[in-house]
mmCIF file of C-alpha atoms in Angstrom:
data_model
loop_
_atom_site.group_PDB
_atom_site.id
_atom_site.type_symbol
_atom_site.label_atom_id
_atom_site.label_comp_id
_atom_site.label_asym_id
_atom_site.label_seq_id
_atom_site.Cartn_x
_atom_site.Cartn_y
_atom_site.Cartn_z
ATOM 1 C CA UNK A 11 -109.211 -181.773 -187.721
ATOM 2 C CA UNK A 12 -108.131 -183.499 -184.649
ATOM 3 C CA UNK A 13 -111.180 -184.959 -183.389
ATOM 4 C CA UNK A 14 -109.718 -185.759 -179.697
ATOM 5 C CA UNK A 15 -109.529 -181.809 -178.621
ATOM 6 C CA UNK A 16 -111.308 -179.368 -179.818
ATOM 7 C CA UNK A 17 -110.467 -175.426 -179.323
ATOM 8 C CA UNK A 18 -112.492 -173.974 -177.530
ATOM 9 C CA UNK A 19 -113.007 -170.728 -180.163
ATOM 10 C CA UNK A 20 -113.942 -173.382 -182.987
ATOM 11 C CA UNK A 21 -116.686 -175.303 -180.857
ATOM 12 C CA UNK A 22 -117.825 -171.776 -179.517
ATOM 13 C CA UNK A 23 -117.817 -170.363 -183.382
ATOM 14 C CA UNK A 24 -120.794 -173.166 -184.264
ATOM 15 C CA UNK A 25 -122.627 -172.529 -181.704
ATOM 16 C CA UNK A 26 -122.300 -168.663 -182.271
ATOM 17 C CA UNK A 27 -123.347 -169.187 -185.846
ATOM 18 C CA UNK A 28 -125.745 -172.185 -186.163
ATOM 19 C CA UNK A 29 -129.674 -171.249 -185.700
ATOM 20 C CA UNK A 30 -131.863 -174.401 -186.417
ATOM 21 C CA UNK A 31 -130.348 -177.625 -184.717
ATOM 22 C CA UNK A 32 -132.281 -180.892 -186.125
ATOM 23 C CA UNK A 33 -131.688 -183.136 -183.111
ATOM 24 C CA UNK A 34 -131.602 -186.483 -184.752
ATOM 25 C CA UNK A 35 -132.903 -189.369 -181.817
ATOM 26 C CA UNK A 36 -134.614 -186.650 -179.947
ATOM 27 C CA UNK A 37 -136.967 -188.153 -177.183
ATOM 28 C CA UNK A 38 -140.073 -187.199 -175.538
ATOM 29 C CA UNK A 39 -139.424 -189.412 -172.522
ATOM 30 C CA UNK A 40 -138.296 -185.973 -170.157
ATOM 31 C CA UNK A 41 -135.413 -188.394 -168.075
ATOM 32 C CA UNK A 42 -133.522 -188.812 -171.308
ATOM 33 C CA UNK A 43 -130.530 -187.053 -172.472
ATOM 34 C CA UNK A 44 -131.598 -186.052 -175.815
ATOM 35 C CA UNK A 45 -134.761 -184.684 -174.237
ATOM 36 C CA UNK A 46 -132.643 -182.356 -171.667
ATOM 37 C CA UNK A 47 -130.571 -181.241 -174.866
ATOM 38 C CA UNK A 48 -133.144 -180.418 -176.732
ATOM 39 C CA UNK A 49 -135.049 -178.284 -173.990
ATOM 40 C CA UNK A 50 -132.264 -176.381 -172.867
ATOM 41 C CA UNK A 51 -131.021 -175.591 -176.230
ATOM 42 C CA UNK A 52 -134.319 -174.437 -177.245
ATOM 43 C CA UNK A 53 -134.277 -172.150 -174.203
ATOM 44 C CA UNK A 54 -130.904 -170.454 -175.071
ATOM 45 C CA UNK A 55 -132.876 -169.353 -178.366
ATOM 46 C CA UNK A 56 -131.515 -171.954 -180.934
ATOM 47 C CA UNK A 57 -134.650 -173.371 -183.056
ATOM 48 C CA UNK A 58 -134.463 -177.045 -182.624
ATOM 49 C CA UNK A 59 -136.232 -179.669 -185.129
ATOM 50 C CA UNK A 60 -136.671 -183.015 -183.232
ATOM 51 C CA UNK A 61 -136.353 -185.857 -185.444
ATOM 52 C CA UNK A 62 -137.541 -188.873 -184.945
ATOM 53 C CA UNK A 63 -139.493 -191.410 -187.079
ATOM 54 C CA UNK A 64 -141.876 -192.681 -183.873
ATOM 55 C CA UNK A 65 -142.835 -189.434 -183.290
ATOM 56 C CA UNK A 66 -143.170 -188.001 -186.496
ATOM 57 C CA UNK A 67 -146.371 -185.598 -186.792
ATOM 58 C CA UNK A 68 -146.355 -184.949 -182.895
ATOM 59 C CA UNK A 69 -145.693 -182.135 -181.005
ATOM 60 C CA UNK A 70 -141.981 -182.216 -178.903
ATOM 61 C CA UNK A 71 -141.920 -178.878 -176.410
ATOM 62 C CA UNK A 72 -143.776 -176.839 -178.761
ATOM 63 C CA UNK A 73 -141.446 -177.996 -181.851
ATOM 64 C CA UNK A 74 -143.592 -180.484 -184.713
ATOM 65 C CA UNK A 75 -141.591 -183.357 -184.862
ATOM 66 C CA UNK A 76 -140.489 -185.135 -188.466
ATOM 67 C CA UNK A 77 -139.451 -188.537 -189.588
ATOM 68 C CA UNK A 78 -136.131 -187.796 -191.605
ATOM 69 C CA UNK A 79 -133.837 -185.133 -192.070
ATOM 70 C CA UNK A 80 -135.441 -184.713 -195.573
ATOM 71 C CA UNK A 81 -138.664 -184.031 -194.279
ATOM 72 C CA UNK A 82 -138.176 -180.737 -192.673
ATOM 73 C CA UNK A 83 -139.227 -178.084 -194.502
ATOM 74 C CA UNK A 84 -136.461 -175.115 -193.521
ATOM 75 C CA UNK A 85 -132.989 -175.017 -193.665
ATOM 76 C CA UNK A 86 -130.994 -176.585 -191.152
ATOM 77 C CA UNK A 87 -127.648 -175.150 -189.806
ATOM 78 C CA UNK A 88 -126.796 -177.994 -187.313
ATOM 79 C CA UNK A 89 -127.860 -181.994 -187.106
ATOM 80 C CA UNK A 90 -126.822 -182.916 -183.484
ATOM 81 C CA UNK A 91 -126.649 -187.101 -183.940
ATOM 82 C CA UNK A 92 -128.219 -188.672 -180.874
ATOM 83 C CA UNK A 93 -128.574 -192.198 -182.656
ATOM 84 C CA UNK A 94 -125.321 -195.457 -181.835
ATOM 85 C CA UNK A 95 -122.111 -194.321 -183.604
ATOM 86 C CA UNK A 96 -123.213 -197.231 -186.410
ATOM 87 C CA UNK A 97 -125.947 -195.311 -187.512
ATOM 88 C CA UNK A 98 -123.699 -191.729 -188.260
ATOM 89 C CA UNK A 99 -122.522 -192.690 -191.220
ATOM 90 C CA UNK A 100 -125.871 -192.739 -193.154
ATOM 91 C CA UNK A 101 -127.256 -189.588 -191.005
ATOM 92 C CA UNK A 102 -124.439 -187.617 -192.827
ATOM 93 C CA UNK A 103 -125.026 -189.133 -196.299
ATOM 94 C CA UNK A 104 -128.903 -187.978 -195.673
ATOM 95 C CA UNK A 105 -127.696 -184.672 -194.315
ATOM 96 C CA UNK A 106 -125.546 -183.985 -197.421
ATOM 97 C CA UNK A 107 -128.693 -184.873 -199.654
ATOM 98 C CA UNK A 108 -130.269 -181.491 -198.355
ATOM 99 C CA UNK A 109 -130.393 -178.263 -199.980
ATOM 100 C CA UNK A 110 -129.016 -176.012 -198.325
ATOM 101 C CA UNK A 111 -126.925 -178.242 -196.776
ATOM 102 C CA UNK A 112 -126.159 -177.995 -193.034
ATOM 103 C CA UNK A 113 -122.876 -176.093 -192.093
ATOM 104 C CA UNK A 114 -122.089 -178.445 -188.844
ATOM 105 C CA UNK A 115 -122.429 -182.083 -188.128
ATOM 106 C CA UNK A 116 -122.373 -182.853 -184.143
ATOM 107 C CA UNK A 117 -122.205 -186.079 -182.797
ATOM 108 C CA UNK A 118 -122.749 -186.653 -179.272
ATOM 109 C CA UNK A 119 -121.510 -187.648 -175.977
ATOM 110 C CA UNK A 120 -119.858 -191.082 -176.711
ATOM 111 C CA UNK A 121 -120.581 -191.047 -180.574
ATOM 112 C CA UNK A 122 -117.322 -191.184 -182.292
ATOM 113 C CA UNK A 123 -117.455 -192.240 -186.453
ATOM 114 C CA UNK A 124 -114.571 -191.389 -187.855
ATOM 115 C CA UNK A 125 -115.407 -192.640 -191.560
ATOM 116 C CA UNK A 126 -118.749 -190.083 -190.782
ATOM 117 C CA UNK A 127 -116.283 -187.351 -190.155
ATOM 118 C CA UNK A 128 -114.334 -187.598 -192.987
ATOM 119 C CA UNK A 129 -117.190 -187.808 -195.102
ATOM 120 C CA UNK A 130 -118.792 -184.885 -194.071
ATOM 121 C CA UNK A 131 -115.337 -182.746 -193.619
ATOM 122 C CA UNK A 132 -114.375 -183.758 -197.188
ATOM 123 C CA UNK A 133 -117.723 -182.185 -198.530
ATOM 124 C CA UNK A 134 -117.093 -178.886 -196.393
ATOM 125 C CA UNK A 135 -119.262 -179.414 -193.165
ATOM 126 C CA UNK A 136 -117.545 -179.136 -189.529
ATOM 127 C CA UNK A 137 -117.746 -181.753 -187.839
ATOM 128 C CA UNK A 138 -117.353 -182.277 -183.788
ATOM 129 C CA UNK A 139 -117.814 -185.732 -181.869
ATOM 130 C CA UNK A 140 -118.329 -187.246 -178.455
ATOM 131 C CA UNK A 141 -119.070 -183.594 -177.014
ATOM 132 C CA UNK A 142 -123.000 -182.360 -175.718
ATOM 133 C CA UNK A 143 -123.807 -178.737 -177.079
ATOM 134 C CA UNK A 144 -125.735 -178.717 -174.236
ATOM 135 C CA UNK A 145 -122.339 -178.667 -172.157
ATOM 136 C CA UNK A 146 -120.468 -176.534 -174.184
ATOM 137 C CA UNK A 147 -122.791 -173.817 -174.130
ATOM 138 C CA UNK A 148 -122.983 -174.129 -170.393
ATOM 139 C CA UNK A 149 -118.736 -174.388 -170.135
ATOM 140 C CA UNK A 150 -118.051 -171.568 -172.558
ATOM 141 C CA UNK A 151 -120.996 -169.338 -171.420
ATOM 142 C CA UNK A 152 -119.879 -169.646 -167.929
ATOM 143 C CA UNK A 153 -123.621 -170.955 -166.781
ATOM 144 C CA UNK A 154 -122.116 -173.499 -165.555
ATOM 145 C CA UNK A 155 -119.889 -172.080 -163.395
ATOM 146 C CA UNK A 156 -122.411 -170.841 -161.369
ATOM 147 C CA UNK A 157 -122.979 -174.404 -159.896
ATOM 148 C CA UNK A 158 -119.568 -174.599 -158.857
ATOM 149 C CA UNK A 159 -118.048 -176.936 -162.318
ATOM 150 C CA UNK A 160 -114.692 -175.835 -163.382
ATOM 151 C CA UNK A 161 -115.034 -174.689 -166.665
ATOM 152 C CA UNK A 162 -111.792 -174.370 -167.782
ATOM 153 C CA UNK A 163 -112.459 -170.600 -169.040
ATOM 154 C CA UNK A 164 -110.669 -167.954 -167.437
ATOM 155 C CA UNK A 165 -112.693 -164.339 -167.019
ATOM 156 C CA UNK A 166 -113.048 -161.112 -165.056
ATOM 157 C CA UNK A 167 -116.250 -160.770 -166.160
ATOM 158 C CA UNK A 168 -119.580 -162.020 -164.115
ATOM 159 C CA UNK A 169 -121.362 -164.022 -166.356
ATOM 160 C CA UNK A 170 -124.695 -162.431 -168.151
ATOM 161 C CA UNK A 171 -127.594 -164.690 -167.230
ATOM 162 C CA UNK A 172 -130.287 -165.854 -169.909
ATOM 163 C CA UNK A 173 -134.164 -165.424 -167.844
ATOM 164 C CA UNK A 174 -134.207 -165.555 -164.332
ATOM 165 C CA UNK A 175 -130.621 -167.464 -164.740
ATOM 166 C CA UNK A 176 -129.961 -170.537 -162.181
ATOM 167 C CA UNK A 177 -133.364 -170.369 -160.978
ATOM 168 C CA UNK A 178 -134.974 -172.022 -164.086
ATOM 169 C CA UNK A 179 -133.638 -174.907 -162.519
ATOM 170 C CA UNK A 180 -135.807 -175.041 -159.903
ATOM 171 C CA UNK A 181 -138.632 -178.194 -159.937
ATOM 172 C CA UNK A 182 -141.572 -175.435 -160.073
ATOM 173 C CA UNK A 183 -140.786 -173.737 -163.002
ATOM 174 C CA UNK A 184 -142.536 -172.572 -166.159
ATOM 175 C CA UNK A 185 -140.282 -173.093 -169.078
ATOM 176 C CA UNK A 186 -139.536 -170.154 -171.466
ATOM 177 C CA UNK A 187 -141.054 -172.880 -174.083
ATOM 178 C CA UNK A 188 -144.311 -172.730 -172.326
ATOM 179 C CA UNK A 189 -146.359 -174.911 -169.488
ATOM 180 C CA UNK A 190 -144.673 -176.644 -166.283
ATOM 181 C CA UNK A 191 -142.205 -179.469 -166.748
ATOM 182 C CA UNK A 192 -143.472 -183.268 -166.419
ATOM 183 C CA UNK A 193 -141.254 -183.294 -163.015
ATOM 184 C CA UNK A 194 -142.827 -180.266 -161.351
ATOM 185 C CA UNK A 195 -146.254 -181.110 -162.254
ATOM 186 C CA UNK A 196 -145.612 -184.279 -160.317
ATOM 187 C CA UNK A 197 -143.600 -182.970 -157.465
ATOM 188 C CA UNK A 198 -146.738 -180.887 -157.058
ATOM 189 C CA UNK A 199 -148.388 -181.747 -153.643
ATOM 190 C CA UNK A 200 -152.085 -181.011 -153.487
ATOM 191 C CA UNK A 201 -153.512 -178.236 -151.044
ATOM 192 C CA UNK A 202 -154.982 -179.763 -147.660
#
């Protein structure tokens, strides 16, 4: 697999296919990347795990959080790697220790391991690096396009929004995961 460009119908097959995402290095801190991930990707229906040894036990946007990949109790289709590129390496080893084992291993934006990629191709997992599901769902779903991004992805067809669509964006919403975000709570200005 050539790791530098990806086709567009193999990153859009994953996310097709893949159900539970553990997000390895999720956050709770709601101005980190991993925490935007996580939250929008549990909106567009996938079942995300955050893992994440200091908050293992707690409760991450409705999802329990657990220490180690080993630790969750379901199957996992996806581990999305928000941890340094260093650490990939023994995030696959601990992914291949599962059973089932997980059909995709996804690095993020600006991970690259190539020694983790070979290990995890050579023991039949797909592998993709330095992208953000986040991003590809919005690219090859066309949700982005909506905000004026190119998307590179030619159609006819007006794109079928999730919810109330672009809206959901706004600071005063209710997430589909329950409650008001930490942002609108505190863009909230009290009645006079």
């Amino acid at each position: 697999m050539n790791h530098d460009d990806y086709p567009d119908p193999y990153i859009r097959g994953i996310l097709n296919t893949v159900k539970t995402i553990a997000m390895v290095g999720a956050s709770e801190k709601d101005n980190r990347p991993s925490y935007f991930a996580l939250k929008y990707l549990l909106e567009r229906g996938y079942r995300m795990i955050p893992v994440n040894p200091g908050l293992a036990g707690q409760d991450l946007l409705g999802r329990k959080a657990y220490a180690k990949l080993s630790d969750v109790p379901e199957p996992i289709d996806m581990v999305d790697i928000f941890r340094a590129s260093r650490y990939a390496v023994e995030i696959v080893e601990e992914a291949l220790a599962l059973t089932p084992r997980p059909q995709v291993i996804w690095m993020q934006l600006s991970i690259r391991n190539d020694e983790a990629a070979k290990l995890a191709e050579a023991n039949g997992l797909k592998v993709v690096m330095n992208r953000c599901p986040k991003i590809e769902y919005g690219r090859l779903s066309s949700e982005i396009a909506w905000m004026g991004v190119n998307t590179r992805t030619l159609t006819a067809k007006k794109a079928q929004l999730f919810g109330r669509g672009i809206q959901r964006m706004a600071l005063n919403r209710v997430t589909l995961a329950g409650g008001a975000t930490d942002a609108a709570v505190r863009a909230e200005k009290p009645d006079r």
